[in-house]
mmCIF file of C-alpha atoms in Angstrom:
data_model
loop_
_atom_site.group_PDB
_atom_site.id
_atom_site.type_symbol
_atom_site.label_atom_id
_atom_site.label_comp_id
_atom_site.label_asym_id
_atom_site.label_seq_id
_atom_site.Cartn_x
_atom_site.Cartn_y
_atom_site.Cartn_z
ATOM 1 C CA UNK A 30 -24.466 -22.679 -14.298
ATOM 2 C CA UNK A 31 -25.010 -20.043 -16.920
ATOM 3 C CA UNK A 32 -26.090 -16.438 -17.331
ATOM 4 C CA UNK A 33 -22.455 -15.178 -17.827
ATOM 5 C CA UNK A 34 -21.810 -14.886 -14.151
ATOM 6 C CA UNK A 35 -18.715 -16.300 -12.783
ATOM 7 C CA UNK A 36 -19.898 -19.044 -10.672
ATOM 8 C CA UNK A 37 -18.026 -20.530 -7.943
ATOM 9 C CA UNK A 38 -20.001 -23.361 -6.351
ATOM 10 C CA UNK A 39 -19.825 -24.121 -2.702
ATOM 11 C CA UNK A 40 -19.076 -27.582 -3.707
ATOM 12 C CA UNK A 41 -15.629 -26.473 -5.135
ATOM 13 C CA UNK A 42 -14.392 -24.840 -2.233
ATOM 14 C CA UNK A 43 -11.885 -26.602 0.144
ATOM 15 C CA UNK A 44 -13.638 -28.108 3.198
ATOM 16 C CA UNK A 45 -12.893 -25.861 6.216
ATOM 17 C CA UNK A 46 -11.243 -27.049 9.233
ATOM 18 C CA UNK A 47 -14.659 -27.432 10.823
ATOM 19 C CA UNK A 48 -14.315 -24.886 13.809
ATOM 20 C CA UNK A 49 -16.850 -22.460 13.194
ATOM 21 C CA UNK A 50 -18.887 -21.479 16.046
ATOM 22 C CA UNK A 51 -22.188 -19.766 16.557
ATOM 23 C CA UNK A 52 -23.851 -18.320 19.476
ATOM 24 C CA UNK A 53 -25.852 -20.812 21.147
ATOM 25 C CA UNK A 54 -29.038 -18.501 21.201
ATOM 26 C CA UNK A 55 -29.150 -18.539 17.464
ATOM 27 C CA UNK A 56 -29.321 -22.363 17.530
ATOM 28 C CA UNK A 57 -31.599 -22.575 20.204
ATOM 29 C CA UNK A 58 -33.966 -20.131 18.656
ATOM 30 C CA UNK A 59 -33.694 -21.952 15.266
ATOM 31 C CA UNK A 60 -34.376 -25.332 16.787
ATOM 32 C CA UNK A 61 -37.351 -23.898 18.601
ATOM 33 C CA UNK A 62 -38.827 -22.766 15.498
ATOM 34 C CA UNK A 63 -38.402 -26.381 14.161
ATOM 35 C CA UNK A 64 -40.074 -27.755 17.141
ATOM 36 C CA UNK A 65 -43.061 -25.433 16.766
ATOM 37 C CA UNK A 66 -43.097 -26.107 13.017
ATOM 38 C CA UNK A 67 -43.320 -29.803 13.561
ATOM 39 C CA UNK A 68 -45.788 -29.481 16.409
ATOM 40 C CA UNK A 69 -48.308 -27.745 14.095
ATOM 41 C CA UNK A 70 -48.031 -30.311 11.632
ATOM 42 C CA UNK A 71 -48.645 -33.291 13.782
ATOM 43 C CA UNK A 72 -51.175 -34.542 16.415
ATOM 44 C CA UNK A 73 -49.363 -36.841 18.880
ATOM 45 C CA UNK A 74 -46.004 -36.888 20.652
ATOM 46 C CA UNK A 75 -44.759 -39.828 18.733
ATOM 47 C CA UNK A 76 -45.246 -38.182 15.649
ATOM 48 C CA UNK A 77 -43.589 -35.059 16.777
ATOM 49 C CA UNK A 78 -40.750 -37.110 17.739
ATOM 50 C CA UNK A 79 -40.681 -38.975 14.442
ATOM 51 C CA UNK A 80 -40.558 -35.485 12.983
ATOM 52 C CA UNK A 81 -37.884 -34.339 14.775
ATOM 53 C CA UNK A 82 -35.932 -37.552 14.098
ATOM 54 C CA UNK A 83 -36.502 -36.981 10.240
ATOM 55 C CA UNK A 84 -34.589 -33.477 10.743
ATOM 56 C CA UNK A 85 -31.876 -35.141 12.646
ATOM 57 C CA UNK A 86 -31.548 -37.877 9.843
ATOM 58 C CA UNK A 87 -30.864 -35.276 7.197
ATOM 59 C CA UNK A 88 -28.092 -33.707 9.353
ATOM 60 C CA UNK A 89 -26.599 -37.079 10.258
ATOM 61 C CA UNK A 90 -26.560 -38.248 6.473
ATOM 62 C CA UNK A 91 -24.640 -35.025 5.600
ATOM 63 C CA UNK A 92 -22.280 -34.712 8.364
ATOM 64 C CA UNK A 93 -21.110 -38.559 8.286
ATOM 65 C CA UNK A 94 -18.544 -37.904 5.322
ATOM 66 C CA UNK A 95 -17.209 -34.785 6.840
ATOM 67 C CA UNK A 96 -16.393 -36.642 9.967
ATOM 68 C CA UNK A 97 -14.685 -39.599 8.291
ATOM 69 C CA UNK A 98 -12.815 -37.161 6.124
ATOM 70 C CA UNK A 99 -11.582 -34.869 8.885
ATOM 71 C CA UNK A 100 -11.355 -36.957 11.883
ATOM 72 C CA UNK A 101 -10.322 -40.572 10.353
ATOM 73 C CA UNK A 102 -8.303 -39.697 7.483
ATOM 74 C CA UNK A 103 -10.679 -41.191 4.980
ATOM 75 C CA UNK A 104 -10.889 -44.614 6.976
ATOM 76 C CA UNK A 105 -14.185 -45.981 7.789
ATOM 77 C CA UNK A 106 -14.846 -48.056 10.994
ATOM 78 C CA UNK A 107 -15.785 -51.762 10.222
ATOM 79 C CA UNK A 108 -15.938 -52.856 13.772
ATOM 80 C CA UNK A 109 -19.037 -52.420 15.819
ATOM 81 C CA UNK A 110 -17.380 -51.521 19.172
ATOM 82 C CA UNK A 111 -15.093 -48.944 17.433
ATOM 83 C CA UNK A 112 -18.093 -47.373 15.520
ATOM 84 C CA UNK A 113 -19.940 -47.068 18.655
ATOM 85 C CA UNK A 114 -16.819 -45.418 20.473
ATOM 86 C CA UNK A 115 -16.542 -43.206 17.301
ATOM 87 C CA UNK A 116 -19.980 -42.091 17.990
ATOM 88 C CA UNK A 117 -19.639 -41.525 21.608
ATOM 89 C CA UNK A 118 -16.409 -39.586 21.342
ATOM 90 C CA UNK A 119 -15.748 -38.078 17.933
ATOM 91 C CA UNK A 120 -19.305 -37.504 16.733
ATOM 92 C CA UNK A 121 -20.394 -36.072 20.067
ATOM 93 C CA UNK A 122 -17.441 -33.957 20.435
ATOM 94 C CA UNK A 123 -17.778 -32.459 16.868
ATOM 95 C CA UNK A 124 -21.635 -31.728 17.576
ATOM 96 C CA UNK A 125 -21.726 -30.839 21.078
ATOM 97 C CA UNK A 126 -18.247 -30.131 22.176
ATOM 98 C CA UNK A 127 -18.089 -32.985 24.594
ATOM 99 C CA UNK A 128 -18.171 -36.792 24.878
ATOM 100 C CA UNK A 129 -21.240 -38.589 25.408
ATOM 101 C CA UNK A 130 -21.686 -39.250 29.157
ATOM 102 C CA UNK A 131 -21.822 -43.221 28.947
ATOM 103 C CA UNK A 132 -21.976 -45.897 26.504
ATOM 104 C CA UNK A 133 -23.549 -49.248 27.808
ATOM 105 C CA UNK A 134 -24.242 -52.790 26.359
ATOM 106 C CA UNK A 135 -27.618 -54.143 27.402
ATOM 107 C CA UNK A 136 -27.270 -57.192 29.558
ATOM 108 C CA UNK A 137 -29.858 -59.414 28.067
ATOM 109 C CA UNK A 138 -29.605 -58.423 24.166
ATOM 110 C CA UNK A 139 -26.540 -58.510 22.244
ATOM 111 C CA UNK A 140 -28.183 -56.298 19.711
ATOM 112 C CA UNK A 141 -28.899 -53.369 21.839
ATOM 113 C CA UNK A 142 -26.485 -50.693 23.121
ATOM 114 C CA UNK A 143 -27.410 -47.341 25.039
ATOM 115 C CA UNK A 144 -25.761 -43.935 24.740
ATOM 116 C CA UNK A 145 -26.673 -41.835 27.859
ATOM 117 C CA UNK A 146 -26.745 -38.295 27.942
ATOM 118 C CA UNK A 147 -27.720 -36.380 31.386
ATOM 119 C CA UNK A 148 -28.478 -32.878 29.706
ATOM 120 C CA UNK A 149 -28.697 -32.913 25.794
ATOM 121 C CA UNK A 150 -28.129 -29.789 24.089
ATOM 122 C CA UNK A 151 -31.299 -29.771 22.206
ATOM 123 C CA UNK A 152 -33.280 -30.266 25.527
ATOM 124 C CA UNK A 153 -31.839 -27.377 27.238
ATOM 125 C CA UNK A 154 -33.990 -24.820 25.899
ATOM 126 C CA UNK A 155 -37.033 -26.878 25.658
ATOM 127 C CA UNK A 156 -39.631 -26.902 28.616
ATOM 128 C CA UNK A 157 -41.915 -29.766 28.106
ATOM 129 C CA UNK A 158 -45.543 -29.087 28.641
ATOM 130 C CA UNK A 159 -47.402 -31.126 31.329
ATOM 131 C CA UNK A 160 -49.741 -32.878 29.063
ATOM 132 C CA UNK A 161 -46.795 -33.990 26.761
ATOM 133 C CA UNK A 162 -44.825 -35.573 29.594
ATOM 134 C CA UNK A 163 -43.217 -38.039 27.344
ATOM 135 C CA UNK A 164 -41.909 -35.594 24.801
ATOM 136 C CA UNK A 165 -38.047 -35.768 24.256
ATOM 137 C CA UNK A 166 -36.855 -33.337 21.734
ATOM 138 C CA UNK A 167 -33.598 -35.270 21.829
ATOM 139 C CA UNK A 168 -35.222 -37.537 19.295
ATOM 140 C CA UNK A 169 -33.643 -34.934 16.903
ATOM 141 C CA UNK A 170 -30.249 -36.328 18.031
ATOM 142 C CA UNK A 171 -31.202 -39.890 17.751
ATOM 143 C CA UNK A 172 -31.985 -39.062 14.122
ATOM 144 C CA UNK A 173 -28.605 -37.902 13.501
ATOM 145 C CA UNK A 174 -27.353 -40.997 15.268
ATOM 146 C CA UNK A 175 -29.258 -43.395 13.108
ATOM 147 C CA UNK A 176 -28.270 -41.742 10.029
ATOM 148 C CA UNK A 177 -24.720 -41.989 10.878
ATOM 149 C CA UNK A 178 -24.824 -45.666 11.859
ATOM 150 C CA UNK A 179 -26.763 -46.600 8.491
ATOM 151 C CA UNK A 180 -24.541 -44.522 6.665
ATOM 152 C CA UNK A 181 -21.770 -46.445 8.099
ATOM 153 C CA UNK A 182 -23.277 -49.622 7.161
ATOM 154 C CA UNK A 183 -24.400 -50.440 10.661
ATOM 155 C CA UNK A 184 -28.156 -50.551 10.189
ATOM 156 C CA UNK A 185 -30.093 -49.880 13.233
ATOM 157 C CA UNK A 186 -32.879 -48.353 15.028
ATOM 158 C CA UNK A 187 -32.375 -45.427 17.540
ATOM 159 C CA UNK A 188 -35.016 -44.336 19.723
ATOM 160 C CA UNK A 189 -35.017 -41.877 22.602
ATOM 161 C CA UNK A 190 -36.186 -42.427 26.164
ATOM 162 C CA UNK A 191 -36.348 -40.603 29.622
ATOM 163 C CA UNK A 192 -34.059 -42.882 31.874
ATOM 164 C CA UNK A 193 -31.017 -41.310 33.798
ATOM 165 C CA UNK A 194 -31.418 -38.225 31.816
ATOM 166 C CA UNK A 195 -31.640 -39.009 28.121
ATOM 167 C CA UNK A 196 -31.179 -42.386 26.776
ATOM 168 C CA UNK A 197 -30.534 -43.467 22.984
ATOM 169 C CA UNK A 198 -31.270 -47.042 22.604
ATOM 170 C CA UNK A 199 -29.680 -48.345 19.638
ATOM 171 C CA UNK A 200 -30.924 -51.426 18.399
ATOM 172 C CA UNK A 201 -28.751 -53.068 15.474
ATOM 173 C CA UNK A 202 -29.983 -55.095 12.851
ATOM 174 C CA UNK A 203 -29.117 -58.921 13.239
ATOM 175 C CA UNK A 204 -26.952 -58.636 10.303
ATOM 176 C CA UNK A 205 -24.483 -56.274 11.919
ATOM 177 C CA UNK A 206 -24.104 -58.586 14.751
ATOM 178 C CA UNK A 207 -23.487 -61.774 12.472
ATOM 179 C CA UNK A 208 -20.891 -59.727 10.441
ATOM 180 C CA UNK A 209 -19.244 -58.376 13.563
ATOM 181 C CA UNK A 210 -18.676 -61.836 14.869
ATOM 182 C CA UNK A 211 -17.068 -62.561 11.548
ATOM 183 C CA UNK A 212 -14.721 -59.557 11.249
ATOM 184 C CA UNK A 213 -13.815 -60.124 15.092
ATOM 185 C CA UNK A 214 -13.073 -63.886 13.922
ATOM 186 C CA UNK A 215 -15.055 -65.417 16.883
ATOM 187 C CA UNK B 10 -13.348 -39.286 31.797
ATOM 188 C CA UNK B 11 -13.265 -36.602 34.264
ATOM 189 C CA UNK B 12 -16.210 -34.044 34.884
ATOM 190 C CA UNK B 13 -13.691 -31.340 33.612
ATOM 191 C CA UNK B 14 -13.448 -32.537 30.189
ATOM 192 C CA UNK B 15 -17.258 -32.943 30.080
ATOM 193 C CA UNK B 16 -17.501 -29.301 30.420
ATOM 194 C CA UNK B 17 -15.048 -28.418 27.634
ATOM 195 C CA UNK B 18 -15.675 -25.789 25.079
ATOM 196 C CA UNK B 19 -17.537 -22.467 25.469
ATOM 197 C CA UNK B 20 -20.849 -23.353 26.828
ATOM 198 C CA UNK B 21 -22.275 -20.055 25.148
ATOM 199 C CA UNK B 22 -21.299 -21.498 21.610
ATOM 200 C CA UNK B 23 -22.306 -24.335 19.516
ATOM 201 C CA UNK B 24 -20.718 -25.825 16.492
ATOM 202 C CA UNK B 25 -21.338 -23.904 13.420
ATOM 203 C CA UNK B 26 -21.896 -26.874 11.189
ATOM 204 C CA UNK B 27 -24.468 -28.330 13.287
ATOM 205 C CA UNK B 28 -26.270 -25.043 13.006
ATOM 206 C CA UNK B 29 -25.788 -24.681 9.228
ATOM 207 C CA UNK B 30 -26.784 -28.349 8.699
ATOM 208 C CA UNK B 31 -29.903 -27.717 10.974
ATOM 209 C CA UNK B 32 -30.869 -24.986 8.803
ATOM 210 C CA UNK B 33 -30.342 -26.928 5.811
ATOM 211 C CA UNK B 34 -32.662 -29.693 7.152
ATOM 212 C CA UNK B 35 -35.256 -27.038 7.623
ATOM 213 C CA UNK B 36 -35.101 -25.497 4.300
ATOM 214 C CA UNK B 37 -35.164 -29.051 2.809
ATOM 215 C CA UNK B 38 -38.267 -29.868 4.850
ATOM 216 C CA UNK B 39 -39.968 -26.623 3.879
ATOM 217 C CA UNK B 40 -39.183 -27.160 0.256
ATOM 218 C CA UNK B 41 -40.784 -30.623 0.460
ATOM 219 C CA UNK B 42 -43.970 -29.267 2.337
ATOM 220 C CA UNK B 43 -44.829 -26.002 0.205
ATOM 221 C CA UNK B 44 -45.887 -25.790 -3.374
ATOM 222 C CA UNK B 45 -43.693 -22.686 -4.346
ATOM 223 C CA UNK B 46 -40.295 -21.148 -3.654
ATOM 224 C CA UNK B 47 -42.308 -17.901 -2.770
ATOM 225 C CA UNK B 48 -44.151 -19.503 0.011
ATOM 226 C CA UNK B 49 -41.096 -21.303 1.210
ATOM 227 C CA UNK B 50 -39.373 -17.806 1.475
ATOM 228 C CA UNK B 51 -42.410 -16.480 3.232
ATOM 229 C CA UNK B 52 -42.270 -19.245 5.709
ATOM 230 C CA UNK B 53 -38.646 -18.818 6.386
ATOM 231 C CA UNK B 54 -39.106 -15.154 6.809
ATOM 232 C CA UNK B 55 -41.876 -15.654 9.390
ATOM 233 C CA UNK B 56 -39.901 -18.196 11.220
ATOM 234 C CA UNK B 57 -36.968 -15.624 11.252
ATOM 235 C CA UNK B 58 -39.460 -12.940 12.455
ATOM 236 C CA UNK B 59 -40.453 -15.134 15.389
ATOM 237 C CA UNK B 60 -36.802 -15.770 16.284
ATOM 238 C CA UNK B 61 -36.037 -12.149 15.821
ATOM 239 C CA UNK B 62 -38.612 -10.750 18.431
ATOM 240 C CA UNK B 63 -37.021 -13.136 20.918
ATOM 241 C CA UNK B 64 -33.326 -12.547 19.991
ATOM 242 C CA UNK B 65 -33.445 -8.882 20.442
ATOM 243 C CA UNK B 66 -34.133 -9.241 24.074
ATOM 244 C CA UNK B 67 -31.055 -11.561 24.488
ATOM 245 C CA UNK B 68 -28.990 -9.223 22.427
ATOM 246 C CA UNK B 69 -30.057 -6.331 24.514
ATOM 247 C CA UNK B 70 -29.356 -7.992 27.584
ATOM 248 C CA UNK B 71 -25.951 -9.175 26.715
ATOM 249 C CA UNK B 72 -24.612 -6.155 24.791
ATOM 250 C CA UNK B 73 -23.915 -3.045 26.030
ATOM 251 C CA UNK B 74 -25.646 -0.825 23.512
ATOM 252 C CA UNK B 75 -28.133 1.912 24.407
ATOM 253 C CA UNK B 76 -30.738 3.515 22.194
ATOM 254 C CA UNK B 77 -29.457 4.179 18.592
ATOM 255 C CA UNK B 78 -29.947 7.801 17.490
ATOM 256 C CA UNK B 79 -30.121 7.495 13.685
ATOM 257 C CA UNK B 80 -30.302 4.529 11.083
ATOM 258 C CA UNK B 81 -26.636 4.786 10.541
ATOM 259 C CA UNK B 82 -25.911 3.933 14.008
ATOM 260 C CA UNK B 83 -28.427 1.069 13.850
ATOM 261 C CA UNK B 84 -26.622 -0.295 10.871
ATOM 262 C CA UNK B 85 -23.356 -0.273 12.712
ATOM 263 C CA UNK B 86 -24.935 -1.936 15.715
ATOM 264 C CA UNK B 87 -26.463 -4.749 13.464
ATOM 265 C CA UNK B 88 -23.170 -5.469 11.571
ATOM 266 C CA UNK B 89 -20.638 -5.070 14.301
ATOM 267 C CA UNK B 90 -22.417 -6.223 17.381
ATOM 268 C CA UNK B 91 -25.414 -8.332 16.202
ATOM 269 C CA UNK B 92 -24.153 -10.488 13.486
ATOM 270 C CA UNK B 93 -20.873 -10.754 15.332
ATOM 271 C CA UNK B 94 -22.535 -12.132 18.427
ATOM 272 C CA UNK B 95 -24.770 -14.518 16.875
ATOM 273 C CA UNK B 96 -23.249 -15.570 13.654
ATOM 274 C CA UNK B 97 -19.543 -14.718 14.134
ATOM 275 C CA UNK B 98 -19.355 -12.493 11.199
ATOM 276 C CA UNK B 99 -19.067 -8.879 10.568
ATOM 277 C CA UNK B 100 -21.092 -7.863 7.358
ATOM 278 C CA UNK B 101 -19.984 -4.645 5.496
ATOM 279 C CA UNK B 102 -22.460 -1.773 5.513
ATOM 280 C CA UNK B 103 -22.479 -0.035 2.406
ATOM 281 C CA UNK B 104 -24.437 1.653 -0.355
ATOM 282 C CA UNK B 105 -26.347 4.256 1.778
ATOM 283 C CA UNK B 106 -28.999 5.998 -0.169
ATOM 284 C CA UNK B 107 -28.881 9.837 -0.077
ATOM 285 C CA UNK B 108 -31.342 10.207 2.151
ATOM 286 C CA UNK B 109 -29.940 7.890 4.729
ATOM 287 C CA UNK B 110 -32.868 5.575 5.121
ATOM 288 C CA UNK B 111 -31.622 2.445 3.113
ATOM 289 C CA UNK B 112 -28.435 0.615 3.286
ATOM 290 C CA UNK B 113 -27.101 -2.831 2.270
ATOM 291 C CA UNK B 114 -25.319 -5.501 4.393
ATOM 292 C CA UNK B 115 -22.758 -7.319 2.507
ATOM 293 C CA UNK B 116 -22.119 -10.747 3.722
ATOM 294 C CA UNK B 117 -18.968 -12.717 2.128
ATOM 295 C CA UNK B 118 -18.993 -15.645 4.397
ATOM 296 C CA UNK B 119 -22.666 -16.694 5.064
ATOM 297 C CA UNK B 120 -22.551 -19.475 7.580
ATOM 298 C CA UNK B 121 -26.033 -20.387 6.586
ATOM 299 C CA UNK B 122 -25.112 -21.431 2.957
ATOM 300 C CA UNK B 123 -21.887 -23.228 3.661
ATOM 301 C CA UNK B 124 -22.261 -26.794 1.918
ATOM 302 C CA UNK B 125 -25.221 -25.620 0.048
ATOM 303 C CA UNK B 126 -25.957 -25.842 -3.663
ATOM 304 C CA UNK B 127 -29.133 -24.594 -4.907
ATOM 305 C CA UNK B 128 -30.689 -26.822 -7.523
ATOM 306 C CA UNK B 129 -31.620 -25.466 -10.876
ATOM 307 C CA UNK B 130 -35.347 -25.619 -10.407
ATOM 308 C CA UNK B 131 -35.332 -23.750 -6.975
ATOM 309 C CA UNK B 132 -33.900 -20.407 -8.760
ATOM 310 C CA UNK B 133 -36.426 -18.228 -6.889
ATOM 311 C CA UNK B 134 -35.600 -19.708 -3.409
ATOM 312 C CA UNK B 135 -34.061 -17.085 -1.172
ATOM 313 C CA UNK B 136 -32.198 -19.540 0.842
ATOM 314 C CA UNK B 137 -31.076 -16.912 3.618
ATOM 315 C CA UNK B 138 -34.685 -15.219 3.845
ATOM 316 C CA UNK B 139 -34.665 -16.282 7.598
ATOM 317 C CA UNK B 140 -32.308 -13.327 8.046
ATOM 318 C CA UNK B 141 -34.714 -10.887 6.673
ATOM 319 C CA UNK B 142 -37.229 -12.060 9.083
ATOM 320 C CA UNK B 143 -34.717 -11.983 12.168
ATOM 321 C CA UNK B 144 -33.679 -8.473 11.403
ATOM 322 C CA UNK B 145 -37.381 -7.462 10.982
ATOM 323 C CA UNK B 146 -38.403 -8.879 14.118
ATOM 324 C CA UNK B 147 -35.468 -7.370 16.083
ATOM 325 C CA UNK B 148 -36.049 -3.876 14.734
ATOM 326 C CA UNK B 149 -39.653 -3.871 15.341
ATOM 327 C CA UNK B 150 -39.201 -4.646 19.023
ATOM 328 C CA UNK B 151 -37.049 -1.249 19.346
ATOM 329 C CA UNK B 152 -39.838 0.732 17.321
ATOM 330 C CA UNK B 153 -38.629 0.451 13.984
ATOM 331 C CA UNK B 154 -40.446 -0.710 10.856
ATOM 332 C CA UNK B 155 -37.822 -1.767 8.324
ATOM 333 C CA UNK B 156 -38.193 -3.408 4.965
ATOM 334 C CA UNK B 157 -35.546 -6.301 4.668
ATOM 335 C CA UNK B 158 -34.706 -8.069 1.262
ATOM 336 C CA UNK B 159 -32.313 -10.409 -0.301
ATOM 337 C CA UNK B 160 -30.906 -8.570 -3.434
ATOM 338 C CA UNK B 161 -27.829 -10.458 -3.905
ATOM 339 C CA UNK B 162 -27.139 -14.150 -3.293
ATOM 340 C CA UNK B 163 -23.990 -16.137 -3.386
ATOM 341 C CA UNK B 164 -26.077 -19.285 -4.085
ATOM 342 C CA UNK B 165 -27.341 -17.687 -7.302
ATOM 343 C CA UNK B 166 -23.869 -16.744 -8.620
ATOM 344 C CA UNK B 167 -23.586 -13.405 -7.235
ATOM 345 C CA UNK B 168 -20.094 -12.732 -5.508
ATOM 346 C CA UNK B 169 -21.720 -11.616 -2.415
ATOM 347 C CA UNK B 170 -24.790 -11.779 -0.564
ATOM 348 C CA UNK B 171 -26.453 -8.688 0.060
ATOM 349 C CA UNK B 172 -29.269 -7.726 2.389
ATOM 350 C CA UNK B 173 -31.021 -4.323 1.710
ATOM 351 C CA UNK B 174 -32.608 -2.611 4.775
ATOM 352 C CA UNK B 175 -35.102 0.229 4.334
ATOM 353 C CA UNK B 176 -36.440 2.333 6.855
ATOM 354 C CA UNK B 177 -39.935 2.719 6.813
ATOM 355 C CA UNK B 178 -41.225 4.333 9.930
ATOM 356 C CA UNK B 179 -40.964 4.834 13.554
ATOM 357 C CA UNK B 180 -43.591 2.678 15.413
ATOM 358 C CA UNK B 181 -45.451 4.802 18.124
ATOM 359 C CA UNK B 182 -46.071 3.297 21.411
ATOM 360 C CA UNK B 183 -47.094 -0.097 19.887
ATOM 361 C CA UNK B 184 -48.601 -2.068 22.795
ATOM 362 C CA UNK B 185 -47.701 -5.758 22.776
ATOM 363 C CA UNK B 186 -50.497 -7.896 21.228
ATOM 364 C CA UNK B 187 -53.376 -8.722 23.675
ATOM 365 C CA UNK B 188 -52.593 -5.812 26.148
ATOM 366 C CA UNK B 189 -54.863 -3.205 24.949
#
């Protein structure tokens, strides 16, 4: 802040409209470096997925306010279903240029929801080695998702699975369900 | 939702903010993992280099540029074709050395540093070091040994981000590693 130079902080600049785009190759190569970096520091597939999800978490926690400001006119979601729809459409569109393929509710557990994506962006460039069959780099996206939900005060655990493409399993905290029933007046 | 809307948007592009934030997450992680800013700079350059040696293939395949005949032409291609294609910006080429072996790329809107505020205790972190690595990697694959440095950085209060490229030598018949 000193040194006599005139300093315009990035924080003081107006927020852009949010339509900058970069070449998919730039992102793919960067993401691949991240995957390799993580892989060099872990021993197992679950550890690798955790690492990737931490990266995603960092992104999610930074993009949440941005989304609320731009897309929602400063309003936050308070209902669970609306929040999930917000994730499925707004978040997905902003990040990946399209809505998520499917949103489903588990039949047997009211705390569990699924977002299903046939071909996640981050998996498009990754060929999974045979000895690491369960590896799904979409753990990165799961991290983004989890940060968004927790940041919006819907504490949840998001995990990633190979099922009908890639499935993000969202398991909400019991308190979220209780509160939602109250909000909905049931 | 119809299939059509699922394919909306240019499939060759991704959201720039996702890219910016992903890079931010990487730098944040490196800062946690390494002791000093210099080591983070080095690591970023190394990752950039790895990206560069792959990026050049994509670039040569998609653009119609042939071999550059001198360093000035190279500078033009880097800024007007390379940066434009991969980051959507066109840096200004300037500050040529009299011998024509050194120039600067002036970047005004660096997509990497959007949203970024450098904490005071990381004054020697070169946030955009990855670009140096990418450029070095790319140029090495077309037989040019080039030194790339960040000399001005908007995050450190400069009015512009400046990358300085210095031509060192032409690499002769370098065989790919492991093929000798």
